[in-house]
Coordinates of C-alpha atoms in Angstrom, one line a residue:
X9 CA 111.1 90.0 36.2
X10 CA 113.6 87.4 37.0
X11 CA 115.7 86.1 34.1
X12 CA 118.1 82.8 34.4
X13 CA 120.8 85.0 32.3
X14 CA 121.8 87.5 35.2
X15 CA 125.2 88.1 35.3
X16 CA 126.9 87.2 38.5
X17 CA 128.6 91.0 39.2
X18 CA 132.2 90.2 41.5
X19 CA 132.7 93.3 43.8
X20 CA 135.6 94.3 45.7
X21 CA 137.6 96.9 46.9
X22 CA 140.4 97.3 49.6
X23 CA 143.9 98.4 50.8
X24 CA 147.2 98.9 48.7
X25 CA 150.0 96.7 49.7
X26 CA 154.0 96.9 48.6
X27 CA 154.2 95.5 45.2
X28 CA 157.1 92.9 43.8
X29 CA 159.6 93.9 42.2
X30 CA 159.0 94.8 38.5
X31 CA 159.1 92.4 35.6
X32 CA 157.4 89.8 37.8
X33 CA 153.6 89.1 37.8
X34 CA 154.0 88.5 41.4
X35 CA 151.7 90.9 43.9
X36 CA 148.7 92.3 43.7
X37 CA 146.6 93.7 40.9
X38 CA 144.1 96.1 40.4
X39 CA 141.2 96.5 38.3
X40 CA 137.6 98.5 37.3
X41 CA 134.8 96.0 35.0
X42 CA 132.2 98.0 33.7
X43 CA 129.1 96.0 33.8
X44 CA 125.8 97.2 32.8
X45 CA 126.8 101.0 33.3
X46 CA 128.2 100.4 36.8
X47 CA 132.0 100.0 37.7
X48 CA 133.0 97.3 40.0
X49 CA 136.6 97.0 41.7
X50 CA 138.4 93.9 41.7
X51 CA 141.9 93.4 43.3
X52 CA 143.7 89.8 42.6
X53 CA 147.1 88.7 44.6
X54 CA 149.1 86.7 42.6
X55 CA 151.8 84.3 44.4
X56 CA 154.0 81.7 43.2
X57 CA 152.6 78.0 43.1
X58 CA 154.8 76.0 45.5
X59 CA 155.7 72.1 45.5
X60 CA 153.9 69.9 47.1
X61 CA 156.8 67.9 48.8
X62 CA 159.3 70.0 49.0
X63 CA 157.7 73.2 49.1
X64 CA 159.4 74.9 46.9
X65 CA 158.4 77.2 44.7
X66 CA 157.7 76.0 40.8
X67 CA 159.6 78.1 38.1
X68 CA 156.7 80.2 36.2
X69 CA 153.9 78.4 38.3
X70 CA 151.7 81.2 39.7
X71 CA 148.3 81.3 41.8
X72 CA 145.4 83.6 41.7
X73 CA 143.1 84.8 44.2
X74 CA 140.4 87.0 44.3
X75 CA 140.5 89.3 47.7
X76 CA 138.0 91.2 49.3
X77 CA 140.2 94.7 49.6
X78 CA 138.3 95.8 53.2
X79 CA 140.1 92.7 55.2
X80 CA 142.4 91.2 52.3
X81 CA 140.4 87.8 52.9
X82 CA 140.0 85.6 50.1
X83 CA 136.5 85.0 48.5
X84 CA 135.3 81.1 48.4
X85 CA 136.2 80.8 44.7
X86 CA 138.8 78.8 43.5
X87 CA 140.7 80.2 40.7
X88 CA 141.8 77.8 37.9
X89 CA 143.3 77.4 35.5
X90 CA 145.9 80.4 36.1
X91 CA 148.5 80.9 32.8
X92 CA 150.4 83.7 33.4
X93 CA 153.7 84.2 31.3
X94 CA 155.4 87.2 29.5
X95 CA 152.8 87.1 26.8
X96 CA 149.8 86.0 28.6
X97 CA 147.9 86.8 31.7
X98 CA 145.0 83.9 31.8
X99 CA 142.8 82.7 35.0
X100 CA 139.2 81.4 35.0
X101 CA 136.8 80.5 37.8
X102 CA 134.7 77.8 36.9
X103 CA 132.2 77.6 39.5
X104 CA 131.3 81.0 37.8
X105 CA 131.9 79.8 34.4
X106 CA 134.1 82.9 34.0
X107 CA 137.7 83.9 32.5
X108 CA 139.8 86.9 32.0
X109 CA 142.7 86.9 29.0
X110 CA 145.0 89.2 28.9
X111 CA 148.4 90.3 27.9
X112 CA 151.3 92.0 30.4
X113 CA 153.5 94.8 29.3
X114 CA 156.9 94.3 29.7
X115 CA 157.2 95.2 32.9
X116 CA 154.7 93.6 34.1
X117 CA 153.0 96.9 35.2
X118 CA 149.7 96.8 33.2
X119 CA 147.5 94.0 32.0
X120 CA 145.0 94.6 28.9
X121 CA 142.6 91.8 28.5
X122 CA 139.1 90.9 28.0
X123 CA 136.2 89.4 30.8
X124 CA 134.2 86.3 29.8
X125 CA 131.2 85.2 31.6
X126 CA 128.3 83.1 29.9
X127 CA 128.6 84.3 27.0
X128 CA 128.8 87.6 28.3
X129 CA 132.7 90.3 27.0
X130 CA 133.5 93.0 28.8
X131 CA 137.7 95.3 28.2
X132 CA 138.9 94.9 31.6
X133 CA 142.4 96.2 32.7
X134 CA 144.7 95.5 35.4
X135 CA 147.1 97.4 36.9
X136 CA 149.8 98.1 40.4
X137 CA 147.5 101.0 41.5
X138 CA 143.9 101.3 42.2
X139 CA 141.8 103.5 39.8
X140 CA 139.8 106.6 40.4
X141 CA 136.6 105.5 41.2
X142 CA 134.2 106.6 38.5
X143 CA 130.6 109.0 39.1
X144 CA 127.9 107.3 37.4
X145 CA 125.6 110.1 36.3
X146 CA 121.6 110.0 37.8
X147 CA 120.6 113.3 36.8
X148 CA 116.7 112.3 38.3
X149 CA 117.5 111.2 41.3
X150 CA 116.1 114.0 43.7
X151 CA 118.3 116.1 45.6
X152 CA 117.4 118.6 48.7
X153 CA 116.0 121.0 49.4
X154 CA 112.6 119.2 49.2
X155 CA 109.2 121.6 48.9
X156 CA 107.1 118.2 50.0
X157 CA 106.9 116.3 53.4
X158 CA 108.3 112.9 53.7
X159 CA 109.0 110.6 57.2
X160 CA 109.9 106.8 57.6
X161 CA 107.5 104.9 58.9
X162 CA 107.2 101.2 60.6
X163 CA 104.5 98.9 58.6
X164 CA 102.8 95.9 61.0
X165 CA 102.6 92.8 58.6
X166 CA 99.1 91.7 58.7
X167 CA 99.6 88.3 58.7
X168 CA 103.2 87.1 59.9
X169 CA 105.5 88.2 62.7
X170 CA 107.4 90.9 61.2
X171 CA 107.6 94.9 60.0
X172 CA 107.5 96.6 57.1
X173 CA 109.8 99.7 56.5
X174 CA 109.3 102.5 54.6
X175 CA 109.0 106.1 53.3
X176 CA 105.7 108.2 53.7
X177 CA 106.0 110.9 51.0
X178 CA 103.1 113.6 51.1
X179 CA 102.8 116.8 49.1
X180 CA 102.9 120.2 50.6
X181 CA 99.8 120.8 50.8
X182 CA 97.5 118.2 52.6
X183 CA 94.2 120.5 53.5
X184 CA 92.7 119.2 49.9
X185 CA 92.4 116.2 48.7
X186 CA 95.0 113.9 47.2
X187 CA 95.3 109.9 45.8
X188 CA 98.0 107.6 48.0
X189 CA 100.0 105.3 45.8
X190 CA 101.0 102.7 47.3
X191 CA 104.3 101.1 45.5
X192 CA 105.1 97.4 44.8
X193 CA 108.5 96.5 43.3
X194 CA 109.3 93.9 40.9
X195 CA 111.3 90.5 41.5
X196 CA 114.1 89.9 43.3
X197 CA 114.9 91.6 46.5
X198 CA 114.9 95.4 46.1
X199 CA 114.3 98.1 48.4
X200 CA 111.9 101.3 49.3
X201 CA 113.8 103.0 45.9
X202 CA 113.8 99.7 43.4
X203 CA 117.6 100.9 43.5
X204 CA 118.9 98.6 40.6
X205 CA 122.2 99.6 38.8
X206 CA 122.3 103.4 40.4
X207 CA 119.3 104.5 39.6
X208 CA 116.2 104.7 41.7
X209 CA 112.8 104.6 40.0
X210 CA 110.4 104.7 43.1
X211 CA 112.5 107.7 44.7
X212 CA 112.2 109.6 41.1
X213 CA 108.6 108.8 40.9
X214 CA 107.5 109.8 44.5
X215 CA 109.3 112.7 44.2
X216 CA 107.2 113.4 40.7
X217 CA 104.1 112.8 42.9
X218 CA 104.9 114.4 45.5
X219 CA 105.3 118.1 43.2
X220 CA 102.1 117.5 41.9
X221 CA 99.9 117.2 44.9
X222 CA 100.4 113.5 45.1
X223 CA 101.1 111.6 48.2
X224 CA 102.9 107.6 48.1
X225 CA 104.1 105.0 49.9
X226 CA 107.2 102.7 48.9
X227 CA 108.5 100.3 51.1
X228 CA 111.6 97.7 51.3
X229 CA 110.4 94.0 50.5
X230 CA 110.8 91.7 53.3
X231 CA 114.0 90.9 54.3
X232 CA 115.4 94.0 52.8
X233 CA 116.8 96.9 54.4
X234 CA 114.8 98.1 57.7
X235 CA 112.7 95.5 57.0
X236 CA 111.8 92.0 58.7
X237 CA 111.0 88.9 57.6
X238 CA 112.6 86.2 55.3
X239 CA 112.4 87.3 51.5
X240 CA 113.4 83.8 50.0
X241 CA 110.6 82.2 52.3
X242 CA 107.8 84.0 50.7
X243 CA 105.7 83.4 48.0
X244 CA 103.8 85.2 45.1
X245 CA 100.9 85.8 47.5
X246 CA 102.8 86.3 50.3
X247 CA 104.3 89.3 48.6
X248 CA 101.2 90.3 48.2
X249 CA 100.3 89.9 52.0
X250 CA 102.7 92.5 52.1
X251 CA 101.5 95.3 50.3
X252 CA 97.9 94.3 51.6
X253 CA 99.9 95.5 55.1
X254 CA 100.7 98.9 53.8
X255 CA 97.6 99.1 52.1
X256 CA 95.7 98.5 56.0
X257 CA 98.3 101.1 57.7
X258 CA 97.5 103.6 55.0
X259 CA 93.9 103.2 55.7
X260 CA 94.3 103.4 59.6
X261 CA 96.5 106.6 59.1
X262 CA 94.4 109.4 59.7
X263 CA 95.6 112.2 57.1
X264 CA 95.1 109.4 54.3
X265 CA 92.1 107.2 55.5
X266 CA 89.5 109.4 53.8
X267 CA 91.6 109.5 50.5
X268 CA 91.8 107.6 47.2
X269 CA 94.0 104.9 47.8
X270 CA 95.8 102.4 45.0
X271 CA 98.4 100.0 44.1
X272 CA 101.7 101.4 41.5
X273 CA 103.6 98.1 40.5
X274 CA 105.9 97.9 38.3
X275 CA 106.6 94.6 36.9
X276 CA 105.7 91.5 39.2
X277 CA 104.8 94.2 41.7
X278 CA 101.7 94.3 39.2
X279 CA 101.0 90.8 39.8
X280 CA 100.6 91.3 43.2
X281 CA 98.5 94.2 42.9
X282 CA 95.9 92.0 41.1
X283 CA 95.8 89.3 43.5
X284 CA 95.5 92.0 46.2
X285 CA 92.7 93.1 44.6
X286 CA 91.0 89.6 44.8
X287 CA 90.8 90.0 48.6
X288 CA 90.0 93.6 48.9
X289 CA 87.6 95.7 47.1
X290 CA 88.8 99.2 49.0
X291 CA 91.8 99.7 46.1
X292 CA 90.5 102.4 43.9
X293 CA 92.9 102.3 41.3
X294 CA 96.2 100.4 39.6
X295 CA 99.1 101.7 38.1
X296 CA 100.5 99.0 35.9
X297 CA 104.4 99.3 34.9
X298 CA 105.6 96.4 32.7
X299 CA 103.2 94.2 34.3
X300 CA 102.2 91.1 32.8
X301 CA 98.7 91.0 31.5
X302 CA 98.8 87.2 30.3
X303 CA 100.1 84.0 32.3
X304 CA 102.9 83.5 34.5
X305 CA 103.6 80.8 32.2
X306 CA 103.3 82.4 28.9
X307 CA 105.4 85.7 30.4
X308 CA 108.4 83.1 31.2
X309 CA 108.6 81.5 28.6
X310 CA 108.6 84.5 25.7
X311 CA 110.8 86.3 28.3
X312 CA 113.7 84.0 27.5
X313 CA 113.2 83.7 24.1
X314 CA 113.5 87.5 23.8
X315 CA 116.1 87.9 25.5
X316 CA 118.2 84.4 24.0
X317 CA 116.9 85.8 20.3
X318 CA 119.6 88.6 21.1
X319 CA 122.2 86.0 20.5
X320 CA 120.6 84.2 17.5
X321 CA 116.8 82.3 16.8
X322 CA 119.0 79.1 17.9
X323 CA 119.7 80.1 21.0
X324 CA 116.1 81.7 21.6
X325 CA 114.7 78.2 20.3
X326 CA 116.3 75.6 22.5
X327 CA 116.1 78.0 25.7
X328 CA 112.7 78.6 25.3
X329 CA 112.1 75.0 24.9
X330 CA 114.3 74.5 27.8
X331 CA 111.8 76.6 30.1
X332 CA 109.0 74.8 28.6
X333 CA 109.9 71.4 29.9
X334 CA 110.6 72.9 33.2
X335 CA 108.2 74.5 33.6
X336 CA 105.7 71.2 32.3
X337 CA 107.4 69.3 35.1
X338 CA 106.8 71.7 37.7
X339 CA 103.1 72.1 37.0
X340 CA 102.5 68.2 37.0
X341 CA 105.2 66.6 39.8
X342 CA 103.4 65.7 43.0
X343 CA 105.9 67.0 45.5
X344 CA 109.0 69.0 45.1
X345 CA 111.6 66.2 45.9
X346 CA 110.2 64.4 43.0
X347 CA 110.5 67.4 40.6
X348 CA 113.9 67.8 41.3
X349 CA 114.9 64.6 39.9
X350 CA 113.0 65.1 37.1
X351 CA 114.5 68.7 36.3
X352 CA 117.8 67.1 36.7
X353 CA 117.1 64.5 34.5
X354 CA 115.3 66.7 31.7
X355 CA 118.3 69.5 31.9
X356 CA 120.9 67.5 31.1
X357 CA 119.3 65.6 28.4
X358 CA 118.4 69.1 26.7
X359 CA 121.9 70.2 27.3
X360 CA 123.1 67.6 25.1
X361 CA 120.9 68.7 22.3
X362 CA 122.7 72.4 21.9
X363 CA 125.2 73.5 20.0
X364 CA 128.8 74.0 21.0
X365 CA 128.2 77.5 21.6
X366 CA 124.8 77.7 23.2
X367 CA 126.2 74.9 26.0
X368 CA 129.4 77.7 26.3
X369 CA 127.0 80.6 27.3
X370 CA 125.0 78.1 29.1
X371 CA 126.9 75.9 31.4
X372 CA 125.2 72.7 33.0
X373 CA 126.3 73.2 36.3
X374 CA 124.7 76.6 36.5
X375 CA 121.8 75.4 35.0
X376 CA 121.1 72.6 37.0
X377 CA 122.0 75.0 39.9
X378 CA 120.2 78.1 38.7
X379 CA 116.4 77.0 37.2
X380 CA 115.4 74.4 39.8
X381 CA 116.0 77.1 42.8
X382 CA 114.2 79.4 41.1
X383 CA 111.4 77.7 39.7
X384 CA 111.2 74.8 42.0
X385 CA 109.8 76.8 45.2
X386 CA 106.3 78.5 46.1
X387 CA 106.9 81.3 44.2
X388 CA 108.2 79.4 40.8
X389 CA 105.0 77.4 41.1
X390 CA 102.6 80.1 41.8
X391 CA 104.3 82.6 39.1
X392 CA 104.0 80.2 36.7
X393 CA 100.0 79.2 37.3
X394 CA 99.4 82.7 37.5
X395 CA 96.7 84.2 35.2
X396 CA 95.1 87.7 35.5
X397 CA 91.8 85.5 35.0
X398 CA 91.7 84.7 38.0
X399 CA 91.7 88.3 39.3
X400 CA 90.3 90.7 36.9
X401 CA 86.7 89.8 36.9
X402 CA 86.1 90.8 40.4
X403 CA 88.0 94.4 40.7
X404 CA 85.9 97.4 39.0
X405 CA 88.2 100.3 40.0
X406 CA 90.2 102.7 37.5
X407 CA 93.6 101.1 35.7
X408 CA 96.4 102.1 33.8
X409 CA 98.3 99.9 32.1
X410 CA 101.6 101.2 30.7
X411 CA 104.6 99.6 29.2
X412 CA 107.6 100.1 26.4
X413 CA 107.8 98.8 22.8
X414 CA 111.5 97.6 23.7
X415 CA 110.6 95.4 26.6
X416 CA 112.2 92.3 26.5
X417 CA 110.8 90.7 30.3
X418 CA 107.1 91.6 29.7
X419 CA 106.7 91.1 25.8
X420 CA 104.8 94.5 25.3
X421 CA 102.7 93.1 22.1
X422 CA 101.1 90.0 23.6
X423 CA 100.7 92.1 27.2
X424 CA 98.8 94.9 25.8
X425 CA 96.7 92.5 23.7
X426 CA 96.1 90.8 27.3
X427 CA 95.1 93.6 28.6
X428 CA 92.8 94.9 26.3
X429 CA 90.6 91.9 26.0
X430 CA 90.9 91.1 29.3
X431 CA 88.9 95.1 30.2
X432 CA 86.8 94.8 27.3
X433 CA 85.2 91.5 28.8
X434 CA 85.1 92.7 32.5
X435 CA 85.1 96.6 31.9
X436 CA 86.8 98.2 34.5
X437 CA 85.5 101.3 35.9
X438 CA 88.2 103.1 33.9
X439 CA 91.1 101.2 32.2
X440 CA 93.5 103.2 29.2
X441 CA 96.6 101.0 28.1
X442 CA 99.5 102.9 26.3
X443 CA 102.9 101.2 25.0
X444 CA 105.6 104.0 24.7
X445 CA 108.3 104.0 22.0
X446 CA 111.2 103.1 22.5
X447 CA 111.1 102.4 26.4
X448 CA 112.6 99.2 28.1
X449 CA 111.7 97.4 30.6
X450 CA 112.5 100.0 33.2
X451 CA 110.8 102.4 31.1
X452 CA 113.6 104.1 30.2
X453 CA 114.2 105.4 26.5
X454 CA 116.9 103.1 25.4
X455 CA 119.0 102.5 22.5
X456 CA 120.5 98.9 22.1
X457 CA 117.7 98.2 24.6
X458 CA 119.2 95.4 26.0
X459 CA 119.5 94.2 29.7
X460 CA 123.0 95.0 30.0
X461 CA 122.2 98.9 29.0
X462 CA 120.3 99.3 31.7
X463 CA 123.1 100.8 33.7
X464 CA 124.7 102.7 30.9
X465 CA 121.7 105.1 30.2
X466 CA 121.3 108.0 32.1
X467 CA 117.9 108.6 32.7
X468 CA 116.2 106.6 35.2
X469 CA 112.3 106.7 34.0
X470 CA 110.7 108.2 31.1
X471 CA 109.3 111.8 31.4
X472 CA 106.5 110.7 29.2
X473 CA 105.5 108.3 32.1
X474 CA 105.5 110.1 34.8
X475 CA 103.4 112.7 33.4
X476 CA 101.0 110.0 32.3
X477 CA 101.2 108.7 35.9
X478 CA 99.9 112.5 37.4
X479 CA 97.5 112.6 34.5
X480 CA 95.6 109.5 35.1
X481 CA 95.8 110.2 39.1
X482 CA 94.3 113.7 39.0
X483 CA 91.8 112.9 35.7
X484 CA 89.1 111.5 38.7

């Protein structure tokens, strides 16, 4: 699901230049942030400031840039305020609302420091030479030989002027019969895998399938990858115009045409599963992962309260009323021109109503930036008047509705309450909800179970799921 607190991740890497001569800051700089389990390379030059008449240099006035180590270009941020000194070694970015603070050695070799971004601390350490790059360890991701079949294949989009790409997985044997899953990914732009931190949840799970006699089909969203299209032009239905295309080339393919065909989507791919399902009444099952079972609306809103409660019930109230306003102006403006000068407005009145430390980890600029371009567009409006009401009462195939008691996007209480009252009143051929323990989002067994440990863990999807995946597919 999308959240407003991502963290904006600055990656670079590049070539190693002759360095100034020692007990000088001057040169480059390289360093390794570790950000939700996944090391990024930075490399900074820094060069004295110079006079603005005379050009001269100014004694113990310095400049920082951020370089992109593959061409040495600089990236479009400007880098103030720089404080660099024998004791200190400062810069921030403000466009980012980000700041390193470190302190030199005395040779100005090393720098040990600390990385601030919305509220967000991470160690972070410069030095002259670049650092070995670090493995990250993805013990599930599948690895050759493979005893199943798999191909890429080119999707026609049903609707719009563009193809889908993707990967046709199919188990070894195909002279019996076997269920197609079909794979949907959640929000944001992600490819065929859902590759998000290093690991890759669809790969793992058609893999799983695949062993156990079970054929899928994942595919990159639009505008992703291999794939055409515009991705920040569509909308919540329009997403789901696309897995309706995979869902008509699976049933014109002739190995698959005759088999039991569903829908796997984890998180909003769920939500366009069900409006899928609106339109078509040849989906025989759905797989939900972390999908919402209660409004688009409702999901938002306790999905940043979750996540702000983290930092303290302050925080979590005032953002969560934050999203409520926006969200009330959205659903009653008249035209989008209008809403945005009424978000603008609202924001910066509600900014002014936080604490010292709440504005810190939420700066106005990003704000004003950030939650109009994400709510304010088709999608925003159609996530947020999104109800599984709307859908459920006309689909009667089997479902399985799975999510994790540490779920902070798709609150697992209030979802699996949804659910349940939503199949009692419109019984489902089949339906069977389970919440795991101590599984996140990603459904992964976590420990802080936070967003930002994501990355850290090593296992990329619960066993426990995928066995209950296989279970529910084969229990016919």
């Amino acid at each position: 699901m999308k959240t407003i607190t991502a963290i904006f991740l600055l990656i670079s890497c590049g070539t190693l230049l002759a360095q100034e001569e020692t007990k000088s800051p001057l040169g480059y700089w390289y360093g390794q942030l570790e950000l939700m389990g996944t090391t990024h390379e930075l490399l900074l030059l820094v060069s004295p400031e110079f006079h603005a008449k005379n050009n001269k240099p100014l004694k113990n006035k310095y400049v920082v840039e951020l370089l992109n180590q593959e061409d040495s270009s600089s990236f479009p941020f400007k880098v103030q305020p720089v404080n660099i000194s024998a004791k200190q070694f400062e810069f921030g970015i403000k466009d980012l609302n980000l700041k390193y603070s470190g302190a030199p050695d005395s040779q100005f070799q090393r720098v040990e420091g600390t990385f601030e971004q919305s509220g967000f601390n991470a160690p972070l350490v410069f030095g002259r030479t670049r650092f070995a790059v670090k493995s990250i360890e993805r013990p599930q991701t599948p690895m050759p030989p493979f005893s199943y079949h798999h191909r890429e294949v080119v999707i026609p989009h049903i609707k719009e002027n563009f193809q889908l790409a993707g990967t046709l997985t199919l188990p070894a044997d195909t002279t019996k019969p076997f269920p197609v899953v079909i794979m949907a990914s959640g929000s944001g732009a992600q490819d065929r895998d859902e590759e998000i931190m290093g690991h890759r949840p669809f790969w793992v799970i058609a893999d799983y399938l695949a062993k156990n006699g079970i054929a899928s089909l994942r595919f990159d969203d639009r505008g992703v990858g291999k794939s055409g299209g515009v991705f920040s032009q569509a909308s919540l239905i329009g997403f789901s115009k696309d897995v309706e295309s995979v869902l008509e080339f699976v049933k014109n393919q002739p190995t698959l045409s005759d088999q039991e065909i569903g829908v796997l989507g984890h998180s909003e791919g769920a939500m366009h599963a069900w409006i899928l399902v609106n339109r078509r009444s040849d989906v025989d099952f759905i797989i939900s992962l972390a999908g919402p079972a209660i409004s688009g609306r409702k999901i938002i809103e306790q999905q940043q309260y979750d996540i702000a409660l983290l930092k303290s019930e302050s925080a979590a109230i005032w953002t969560r009323d934050l999203f409520r306003g926006v969200m009330d102006i959205i659903s009653n403006a008249a035209n989008s021109s209008t809403t945005q000068k009424d978000l603008d407005k609202f924001i910066k009145k509600h900014h002014k109503t936080a604490s010292k430390e709440i504005q810190d980890a939420n700066p106005l600029d990003l704000l004003l930036q950030r939650v109009p371009s994400m709510f304010n567009t088709s999608w925003g409006r159609e996530f947020i008047a999104w109800s599984p009401e709307n859908y459920l009462p006309n689909y009667q195939g089997r479902v399985l509705f799975i999510i994790g008691d540490r779920d902070l996007q798709v609150h697992p209480e209030l979802n699996i309450q949804g659910f349940q009252k939503l199949t009692e009143k419109y019984e489902p051929l089949q339906a069977k909800a389970i919440r795991f323990e101590n599984l996140n989002h990603l459904l992964q067994t976590c420990k802080k179970c936070s967003i930002e440990e994501y990355g850290e863990l090593v296992e990329t999807i619960s066993p426990l799921v995928l066995d209950e995946i296989v279970t529910f597919l084969q229990s016919k």
